[in-house]
């Protein structure tokens, strides 16, 4: 059973970079044909897809965030990561990492528990 | 961008009720639509994908239908565990979620 767990700073200052890591167990970020994603949810609001990394390392991002986002994977640590720069209060949210249900799937069947990141000075 | 509009935003219902939630896309997304259930403080749970395919382990009282721009999620007989918020997600072009439908106790 695939399990994911987010980790990283819970408080980030405005204009700085938000960095989170998703540690995967029970599966591998280099397993062929799976997508690994970051999704966020501001308090009381809906979900927003941030982007994903494919097992090959190729990425795809939400156009509204593309200029500020980098998602990468570390196969040696079986992790994938999110970097979001120039953050503002609008980036305060619960951040989830997730994996597609099966190969080539863009819908998310495995989720981390989520981590609340607050942007504040 | 493809916009997803859910209705209603809130739905009041009782145990045993048949419940229907609608999701409309701003342009055709074929059948590239999923439904999720989210309880407070928890990660979303996948219920339906490809508009009508039931995710493994999800009770058969949940069903999905539709294609193109209009989709529905139906719960045939509402159970106590079903009081939650439901989201649709399109994955035809990038990804977008609807604003959510909260199913509350009547």
Short mmCIF file of N, CA and C in Angstrom, two decimals, chain A residues 3 45-46 48 94 108 121:
data_model
loop_
_atom_site.label_atom_id
_atom_site.label_comp_id
_atom_site.label_asym_id
_atom_site.label_seq_id
_atom_site.Cartn_x
_atom_site.Cartn_y
_atom_site.Cartn_z
N UNK A 3 2.05 4.85 0.64
CA UNK A 3 1.81 5.87 1.65
C UNK A 3 2.69 7.08 1.34
N UNK A 45 -11.47 26.79 1.43
CA UNK A 45 -11.65 26.91 -0.01
C UNK A 45 -11.47 25.57 -0.72
N UNK A 46 -11.58 25.62 -2.03
CA UNK A 46 -11.50 24.39 -2.80
C UNK A 46 -10.04 23.99 -3.06
N UNK A 48 -6.70 23.12 -5.30
CA UNK A 48 -6.01 23.69 -6.46
C UNK A 48 -4.83 22.79 -6.81
N UNK A 94 -3.28 24.23 3.05
CA UNK A 94 -2.86 22.86 3.32
C UNK A 94 -2.31 22.31 2.00
N UNK A 108 -6.32 11.24 -8.43
CA UNK A 108 -5.41 10.99 -7.31
C UNK A 108 -6.02 10.06 -6.28
N UNK A 121 4.75 37.17 8.20
CA UNK A 121 5.99 37.72 8.74
C UNK A 121 6.02 37.63 10.26
#
